[in-house]
Amino acid sequence: MINSFKKHKKLLSIIALSLGMSLSTLPNAFAAFPTIPNGDNTEQPSLAPMLETVLPSVVSIKVKGTAQMDNNMPEEFRRFFGYLDTPQRPFVGQGSGVIIDAEKGYIVTNNHVIDNADDITVTLNDGHEYKAKLIGKDPQSDIALLKVENAKKLIAIKLADSDKLRVGDYVVAIGNPFGIGQTVTSGIISALARSGLNMNGFENFIQTDASINQGNSGGALVNLNGELVGINTAIIAPNGGNVGIGFAIPSNMVKSLTSQLIEYGEVKRGVLGIKGNELTSDIANAFDLDVQKGAFVSEVLDNSAAKDAGIKSGDVIVSMDGKPVDSFAELRAKIATTGAGRTVQLGIIRDGKEVNLEVKLKNSDESTTEAKSLHSALEGATLSNGEVKGQKGVLIESIAKNSPASRLSLQEGDLITGVNKERVNNIADLRKIIDSNPSAIALNIVRGNSRIYLILH
């Protein structure tokens, strides 16, 4: 092994000499890195100066709580028995977090780190421990906001503009993998606006090859200036280990969500009110479009923000607030994490010309809705968030005669508590699952003392 290393070391030296350069004189690859003295009147690239200012802003999080055990009943039995209650069991967990406001003690992390936690303990870089309370969370984007009281000498991180990131930018991931202690790994931005991973309800991930492992969730992804560009949240690990495919929630998304959690304790999600698709080459050719990226609008919903602003079916949305929109998924995530009531500027391609429209987003906090906005087979039903015998779900308030919903055998008073294998607590849950376009939609319904399934086609 030693001989092999020496051979490789010699080979690398020859390559460096043949290029006529050394680490101390590389002009491009390491130009952005800070340097430290090398002891022989030269300097070497090092992340240490930047990390010394950033590490105190990243914390470790330990949680205790209780959670419902998984129901492993086979699907064929679920059709008869529905979702049976399963026992609660205690759990402990760990993750990471990032201080974003030192004065007020605010710490951002992932929702899945603190989900169902009864006790949350934050450990600072210097070893001090504090109990934290949950200010608010947004499961659909996997963001949660914590607060610690009377903590001294907190150091907050500065947030970068994640819309300025480019593929190839150097980044550093900081967290507490496997609970072994604060750890730093480095890499580059591998991709931007990554979606379609079915990890979160709204996905607009930064992809990086910086090593991210279990326990890194909620930790920081920073640029070489020591600014937060993302919150580490997930990896693709086919064999259970890191393979260099990690994902982080962009800092601009984090900033928007946490500001709403601070102000309201929840996210008041903005809604545009359109249905659409990714702009494929087939769609571009069919509509004789010159653009290859954007969000194609297939339908504009009645009484929506889009309708009020003059958006039309066939439009292609290519920018929001002056920043490019490359896909429908990216637009959906940006709109959903923008506060309701905010006005945004949308750049649109219509009939080969660019049109700019001002849109005031509406609130997605639905307490009632016309069911046809979710699925054509539900047309004629009015839905509301409801609860029957302590169980939350979507209540069928009324059904129009001779409507698709009536032909589906829905009844007033039915409570939708699940779709396929997923639980449904409210209209937002139901919309999210149906919007994911599963090949078959089976509604799990509580009717009186019985549970039934209805299939939507």
CSV table of N, CA and C in Angstrom, one decimal, residues 268-381:
chain,number,residue,atom,x,y,z
A,268,LYS,N,-48.1,30.8,5.0
A,268,LYS,CA,-49.3,31.2,4.3
A,268,LYS,C,-49.0,31.1,2.8
A,269,ARG,N,-49.2,30.0,2.2
A,269,ARG,CA,-48.7,29.6,0.9
A,269,ARG,C,-49.4,30.4,-0.2
A,270,GLY,N,-48.6,31.0,-1.1
A,270,GLY,CA,-49.2,31.6,-2.2
A,270,GLY,C,-49.7,30.7,-3.3
A,271,VAL,N,-50.8,31.0,-4.0
A,271,VAL,CA,-51.3,30.2,-5.1
A,271,VAL,C,-51.5,31.0,-6.3
A,272,LEU,N,-51.1,30.5,-7.4
A,272,LEU,CA,-51.2,31.2,-8.7
A,272,LEU,C,-52.6,30.8,-9.4
A,273,GLY,N,-52.9,29.5,-9.3
A,273,GLY,CA,-54.2,29.1,-9.9
A,273,GLY,C,-54.1,28.6,-11.3
A,274,ILE,N,-53.1,27.8,-11.6
A,274,ILE,CA,-53.0,27.3,-13.0
A,274,ILE,C,-52.7,25.8,-12.9
A,275,LYS,N,-52.9,25.1,-14.0
A,275,LYS,CA,-52.4,23.8,-14.2
A,275,LYS,C,-51.5,23.8,-15.4
A,276,GLY,N,-50.5,23.0,-15.4
A,276,GLY,CA,-49.5,23.0,-16.5
A,276,GLY,C,-48.6,21.8,-16.6
A,277,ASN,N,-47.6,22.0,-17.4
A,277,ASN,CA,-46.7,20.9,-17.7
A,277,ASN,C,-45.3,21.5,-17.9
A,278,GLU,N,-44.3,20.6,-17.8
A,278,GLU,CA,-42.9,21.0,-18.2
A,278,GLU,C,-43.0,21.3,-19.7
A,279,LEU,N,-42.2,22.2,-20.2
A,279,LEU,CA,-42.1,22.6,-21.6
A,279,LEU,C,-41.2,21.6,-22.3
A,280,THR,N,-41.8,20.6,-22.9
A,280,THR,CA,-41.1,19.6,-23.6
A,280,THR,C,-40.9,20.0,-25.1
A,281,SER,N,-40.0,19.4,-25.8
A,281,SER,CA,-39.8,19.7,-27.2
A,281,SER,C,-41.1,19.4,-28.0
A,282,ASP,N,-41.9,18.4,-27.6
A,282,ASP,CA,-43.1,18.1,-28.3
A,282,ASP,C,-44.1,19.3,-28.2
A,283,ILE,N,-44.2,19.8,-27.0
A,283,ILE,CA,-45.1,21.0,-26.7
A,283,ILE,C,-44.6,22.2,-27.5
A,284,ALA,N,-43.3,22.4,-27.4
A,284,ALA,CA,-42.7,23.6,-28.1
A,284,ALA,C,-42.9,23.5,-29.6
A,285,ASN,N,-42.8,22.3,-30.2
A,285,ASN,CA,-43.0,22.2,-31.6
A,285,ASN,C,-44.5,22.3,-32.0
A,286,ALA,N,-45.4,21.8,-31.1
A,286,ALA,CA,-46.8,21.9,-31.4
A,286,ALA,C,-47.3,23.3,-31.4
A,287,PHE,N,-46.8,24.1,-30.5
A,287,PHE,CA,-47.2,25.5,-30.4
A,287,PHE,C,-46.3,26.5,-31.1
A,288,ASP,N,-45.3,25.9,-31.8
A,288,ASP,CA,-44.4,26.7,-32.6
A,288,ASP,C,-43.6,27.8,-31.7
A,289,LEU,N,-43.1,27.3,-30.6
A,289,LEU,CA,-42.4,28.1,-29.6
A,289,LEU,C,-40.9,28.1,-29.8
A,290,ASP,N,-40.3,29.3,-29.7
A,290,ASP,CA,-38.9,29.4,-29.8
A,290,ASP,C,-38.1,29.1,-28.5
A,291,VAL,N,-38.8,29.1,-27.4
A,291,VAL,CA,-38.2,28.8,-26.1
A,291,VAL,C,-38.2,27.3,-25.8
A,292,GLN,N,-37.2,26.9,-25.1
A,292,GLN,CA,-37.0,25.5,-24.7
A,292,GLN,C,-37.2,25.2,-23.3
A,293,LYS,N,-37.2,26.3,-22.5
A,293,LYS,CA,-37.3,26.2,-21.0
A,293,LYS,C,-38.5,27.1,-20.5
A,294,GLY,N,-39.2,26.6,-19.5
A,294,GLY,CA,-40.2,27.4,-18.9
A,294,GLY,C,-41.3,26.5,-18.4
A,295,ALA,N,-42.4,27.2,-17.9
A,295,ALA,CA,-43.6,26.5,-17.4
A,295,ALA,C,-44.8,26.7,-18.3
A,296,PHE,N,-45.2,25.6,-19.0
A,296,PHE,CA,-46.3,25.7,-19.9
A,296,PHE,C,-47.7,25.7,-19.2
A,297,VAL,N,-48.5,26.6,-19.5
A,297,VAL,CA,-49.8,26.8,-18.8
A,297,VAL,C,-50.9,26.1,-19.7
A,298,SER,N,-51.4,25.0,-19.1
A,298,SER,CA,-52.5,24.2,-19.9
A,298,SER,C,-53.9,24.7,-19.5
A,299,GLU,N,-54.1,25.2,-18.3
A,299,GLU,CA,-55.4,25.6,-17.9
A,299,GLU,C,-55.2,26.7,-16.8
A,300,VAL,N,-56.1,27.7,-16.9
A,300,VAL,CA,-56.2,28.7,-15.9
A,300,VAL,C,-57.5,28.6,-15.1
A,301,LEU,N,-57.4,28.4,-13.8
A,301,LEU,CA,-58.6,28.1,-12.9
A,301,LEU,C,-59.4,29.4,-12.7
A,302,ASP,N,-60.7,29.2,-12.6
A,302,ASP,CA,-61.6,30.3,-12.3
A,302,ASP,C,-61.3,30.9,-11.0
A,303,ASN,N,-61.6,32.2,-10.9
A,303,ASN,CA,-61.4,32.9,-9.6
A,303,ASN,C,-60.0,32.8,-9.0
A,304,SER,N,-59.1,32.7,-9.9
A,304,SER,CA,-57.7,32.6,-9.4
A,304,SER,C,-56.9,33.8,-9.6
A,305,ALA,N,-55.7,33.9,-9.0
A,305,ALA,CA,-54.8,35.0,-9.2
A,305,ALA,C,-54.4,35.1,-10.6
A,306,ALA,N,-54.1,34.0,-11.3
A,306,ALA,CA,-53.7,33.9,-12.7
A,306,ALA,C,-54.8,34.5,-13.6
A,307,LYS,N,-56.1,34.1,-13.3
A,307,LYS,CA,-57.2,34.6,-14.1
A,307,LYS,C,-57.3,36.1,-14.0
A,308,ASP,N,-57.2,36.6,-12.7
A,308,ASP,CA,-57.3,38.0,-12.5
A,308,ASP,C,-56.2,38.8,-13.2
A,309,ALA,N,-55.0,38.2,-13.3
A,309,ALA,CA,-53.9,38.9,-13.9
A,309,ALA,C,-53.9,38.8,-15.4
A,310,GLY,N,-54.7,38.0,-16.0
A,310,GLY,CA,-54.7,37.9,-17.5
A,310,GLY,C,-53.9,36.8,-18.1
A,311,ILE,N,-53.4,35.8,-17.2
A,311,ILE,CA,-52.7,34.7,-17.8
A,311,ILE,C,-53.6,33.8,-18.6
A,312,LYS,N,-53.2,33.2,-19.7
A,312,LYS,CA,-54.0,32.4,-20.6
A,312,LYS,C,-53.4,31.0,-20.8
A,313,SER,N,-54.3,30.1,-21.1
A,313,SER,CA,-53.8,28.8,-21.4
A,313,SER,C,-53.0,28.9,-22.7
A,314,GLY,N,-51.9,28.2,-22.8
A,314,GLY,CA,-50.9,28.3,-23.9
A,314,GLY,C,-49.8,29.2,-23.6
A,315,ASP,N,-49.9,30.0,-22.6
A,315,ASP,CA,-48.8,30.9,-22.2
A,315,ASP,C,-47.6,30.0,-21.7
A,316,VAL,N,-46.4,30.5,-21.8
A,316,VAL,CA,-45.2,29.9,-21.2
A,316,VAL,C,-44.6,30.9,-20.3
A,317,ILE,N,-44.5,30.6,-19.0
A,317,ILE,CA,-43.9,31.4,-18.0
A,317,ILE,C,-42.4,31.2,-17.9
A,318,VAL,N,-41.7,32.2,-18.2
A,318,VAL,CA,-40.2,32.0,-18.4
A,318,VAL,C,-39.4,32.7,-17.3
A,319,SER,N,-40.1,33.6,-16.5
A,319,SER,CA,-39.3,34.3,-15.4
A,319,SER,C,-40.3,34.7,-14.3
A,320,MET,N,-39.7,34.9,-13.1
A,320,MET,CA,-40.5,35.4,-12.0
A,320,MET,C,-39.6,36.4,-11.3
A,321,ASP,N,-40.1,37.6,-11.1
A,321,ASP,CA,-39.4,38.7,-10.5
A,321,ASP,C,-38.0,38.9,-11.2
A,322,GLY,N,-38.0,38.7,-12.5
A,322,GLY,CA,-36.8,39.0,-13.3
A,322,GLY,C,-35.8,37.8,-13.3
A,323,LYS,N,-36.1,36.7,-12.6
A,323,LYS,CA,-35.2,35.6,-12.5
A,323,LYS,C,-35.8,34.4,-13.3
A,324,PRO,N,-34.9,33.7,-14.1
A,324,PRO,CA,-35.4,32.7,-15.0
A,324,PRO,C,-36.2,31.6,-14.3
A,325,VAL,N,-37.2,31.1,-15.0
A,325,VAL,CA,-38.0,29.9,-14.5
A,325,VAL,C,-37.8,28.8,-15.6
A,326,ASP,N,-37.1,27.7,-15.3
A,326,ASP,CA,-36.8,26.7,-16.3
A,326,ASP,C,-37.8,25.6,-16.4
A,327,SER,N,-38.7,25.4,-15.4
A,327,SER,CA,-39.6,24.3,-15.5
A,327,SER,C,-40.9,24.6,-14.7
A,328,PHE,N,-41.9,23.8,-14.9
A,328,PHE,CA,-43.1,24.0,-14.1
A,328,PHE,C,-42.9,23.7,-12.7
A,329,ALA,N,-42.1,22.7,-12.4
A,329,ALA,CA,-41.9,22.3,-11.0
A,329,ALA,C,-41.1,23.4,-10.3
A,330,GLU,N,-40.2,24.1,-10.9
A,330,GLU,CA,-39.5,25.2,-10.3
A,330,GLU,C,-40.5,26.4,-10.0
A,331,LEU,N,-41.4,26.7,-11.0
A,331,LEU,CA,-42.4,27.7,-10.8
A,331,LEU,C,-43.3,27.4,-9.6
A,332,ARG,N,-43.7,26.1,-9.6
A,332,ARG,CA,-44.6,25.7,-8.5
A,332,ARG,C,-44.0,25.9,-7.1
A,333,ALA,N,-42.7,25.5,-7.0
A,333,ALA,CA,-42.0,25.6,-5.7
A,333,ALA,C,-41.8,27.1,-5.3
A,334,LYS,N,-41.5,27.9,-6.3
A,334,LYS,CA,-41.2,29.3,-6.0
A,334,LYS,C,-42.5,30.0,-5.6
A,335,ILE,N,-43.6,29.7,-6.3
A,335,ILE,CA,-44.9,30.3,-6.0
A,335,ILE,C,-45.4,29.8,-4.6
A,336,ALA,N,-45.2,28.5,-4.4
A,336,ALA,CA,-45.7,28.0,-3.1
A,336,ALA,C,-45.0,28.4,-1.9
A,337,THR,N,-43.7,28.9,-2.1
A,337,THR,CA,-43.0,29.3,-0.9
A,337,THR,C,-42.9,30.9,-0.8
A,338,THR,N,-43.7,31.5,-1.7
A,338,THR,CA,-43.9,32.9,-1.7
A,338,THR,C,-45.2,33.2,-0.9
A,339,GLY,N,-45.1,34.2,0.0
A,339,GLY,CA,-46.3,34.4,0.9
A,339,GLY,C,-47.5,34.9,0.1
A,340,ALA,N,-48.7,34.4,0.6
A,340,ALA,CA,-49.9,34.8,0.0
A,340,ALA,C,-50.1,36.3,0.2
A,341,GLY,N,-50.7,37.0,-0.9
A,341,GLY,CA,-50.9,38.4,-0.9
A,341,GLY,C,-49.7,39.2,-1.5
A,342,ARG,N,-48.6,38.5,-1.7
A,342,ARG,CA,-47.5,39.2,-2.3
A,342,ARG,C,-47.7,39.3,-3.8
A,343,THR,N,-47.2,40.4,-4.4
A,343,THR,CA,-47.3,40.6,-5.8
A,343,THR,C,-46.0,40.2,-6.5
A,344,VAL,N,-46.1,39.4,-7.5
A,344,VAL,CA,-44.9,39.0,-8.3
A,344,VAL,C,-45.0,39.4,-9.7
A,345,GLN,N,-43.9,39.5,-10.4
A,345,GLN,CA,-43.8,39.9,-11.8
A,345,GLN,C,-43.5,38.6,-12.6
A,346,LEU,N,-44.3,38.2,-13.5
A,346,LEU,CA,-44.1,37.0,-14.3
A,346,LEU,C,-43.8,37.4,-15.8
A,347,GLY,N,-42.7,36.9,-16.3
A,347,GLY,CA,-42.4,37.0,-17.7
A,347,GLY,C,-43.0,35.9,-18.5
A,348,ILE,N,-43.8,36.2,-19.5
A,348,ILE,CA,-44.5,35.2,-20.3
A,348,ILE,C,-44.3,35.3,-21.8
A,349,ILE,N,-44.2,34.2,-22.4
A,349,ILE,CA,-44.1,34.1,-23.9
A,349,ILE,C,-45.5,33.8,-24.4
A,350,ARG,N,-46.1,34.7,-25.2
A,350,ARG,CA,-47.4,34.5,-25.7
A,350,ARG,C,-47.4,34.9,-27.2
A,351,ASP,N,-47.8,34.0,-28.1
A,351,ASP,CA,-47.8,34.2,-29.5
A,351,ASP,C,-46.4,34.8,-30.0
A,352,GLY,N,-45.4,34.2,-29.5
A,352,GLY,CA,-44.0,34.6,-29.9
A,352,GLY,C,-43.5,35.9,-29.3
A,353,LYS,N,-44.3,36.6,-28.5
A,353,LYS,CA,-43.9,37.8,-27.9
A,353,LYS,C,-43.8,37.7,-26.4
A,354,GLU,N,-42.9,38.5,-25.8
A,354,GLU,CA,-42.8,38.5,-24.3
A,354,GLU,C,-43.7,39.5,-23.7
A,355,VAL,N,-44.5,39.0,-22.7
A,355,VAL,CA,-45.5,39.8,-22.0
A,355,VAL,C,-45.1,39.8,-20.5
A,356,ASN,N,-45.1,40.9,-19.8
A,356,ASN,CA,-44.9,41.0,-18.4
A,356,ASN,C,-46.2,41.3,-17.7
A,357,LEU,N,-46.5,40.4,-16.7
A,357,LEU,CA,-47.8,40.6,-16.0
A,357,LEU,C,-47.5,40.6,-14.5
A,358,GLU,N,-48.2,41.5,-13.8
A,358,GLU,CA,-48.1,41.6,-12.3
A,358,GLU,C,-49.2,40.8,-11.7
A,359,VAL,N,-48.9,39.9,-10.8
A,359,VAL,CA,-49.8,38.9,-10.2
A,359,VAL,C,-49.8,39.0,-8.7
A,360,LYS,N,-51.0,39.2,-8.1
A,360,LYS,CA,-51.1,39.2,-6.7
A,360,LYS,C,-51.6,37.8,-6.2
A,361,LEU,N,-50.7,37.1,-5.6
A,361,LEU,CA,-51.0,35.7,-5.2
A,361,LEU,C,-52.1,35.6,-4.2
A,362,LYS,N,-52.9,34.5,-4.3
A,362,LYS,CA,-53.9,34.3,-3.3
A,362,LYS,C,-53.5,33.3,-2.3
A,363,ASN,N,-54.3,33.1,-1.3
A,363,ASN,CA,-53.9,32.2,-0.2
A,363,ASN,C,-54.4,30.8,-0.4
A,364,SER,N,-53.5,29.8,-0.2
A,364,SER,CA,-53.8,28.4,-0.4
A,364,SER,C,-54.4,27.7,0.8
A,365,ASP,N,-54.6,28.5,1.9
A,365,ASP,CA,-55.1,27.8,3.1
A,365,ASP,C,-56.6,27.6,2.9
A,366,GLU,N,-56.9,26.5,2.2
A,366,GLU,CA,-58.2,26.1,1.9
A,366,GLU,C,-59.0,25.5,3.1
A,367,SER,N,-60.1,26.1,3.4
A,367,SER,CA,-61.0,25.4,4.4
A,367,SER,C,-62.2,24.8,3.7
A,368,THR,N,-62.5,25.4,2.5
A,368,THR,CA,-63.5,24.7,1.6
A,368,THR,C,-63.1,24.9,0.2
A,369,THR,N,-63.5,24.0,-0.7
A,369,THR,CA,-63.2,24.1,-2.1
A,369,THR,C,-64.2,23.3,-2.9
A,370,GLU,N,-64.3,23.7,-4.2
A,370,GLU,CA,-65.1,22.9,-5.1
A,370,GLU,C,-64.2,21.8,-5.6
A,371,ALA,N,-64.7,20.5,-5.4
A,371,ALA,CA,-63.9,19.3,-5.7
A,371,ALA,C,-63.4,19.2,-7.1
A,372,LYS,N,-64.1,19.8,-8.1
A,372,LYS,CA,-63.6,19.7,-9.4
A,372,LYS,C,-62.2,20.3,-9.7
A,373,SER,N,-61.8,21.2,-8.8
A,373,SER,CA,-60.4,21.7,-8.9
A,373,SER,C,-59.4,20.7,-8.6
A,374,LEU,N,-59.8,19.6,-7.9
A,374,LEU,CA,-58.8,18.5,-7.6
A,374,LEU,C,-58.8,17.4,-8.6
A,375,HIS,N,-60.1,17.0,-9.0
A,375,HIS,CA,-60.2,15.9,-10.0
A,375,HIS,C,-61.5,15.9,-10.7
A,376,SER,N,-61.5,15.7,-12.0
A,376,SER,CA,-62.8,15.8,-12.7
A,376,SER,C,-63.9,14.9,-12.2
A,377,ALA,N,-63.5,13.7,-11.7
A,377,ALA,CA,-64.5,12.7,-11.2
A,377,ALA,C,-65.2,13.2,-9.9
A,378,LEU,N,-64.6,14.2,-9.3
A,378,LEU,CA,-65.2,14.8,-8.0
A,378,LEU,C,-66.1,16.0,-8.3
A,379,GLU,N,-66.3,16.3,-9.6
A,379,GLU,CA,-67.0,17.5,-9.9
A,379,GLU,C,-68.5,17.4,-9.3
A,380,GLY,N,-68.9,18.5,-8.7
A,380,GLY,CA,-70.2,18.5,-8.1
A,380,GLY,C,-70.2,18.4,-6.6
A,381,ALA,N,-69.1,18.0,-6.0
A,381,ALA,CA,-68.9,17.9,-4.6
A,381,ALA,C,-68.3,19.2,-4.0
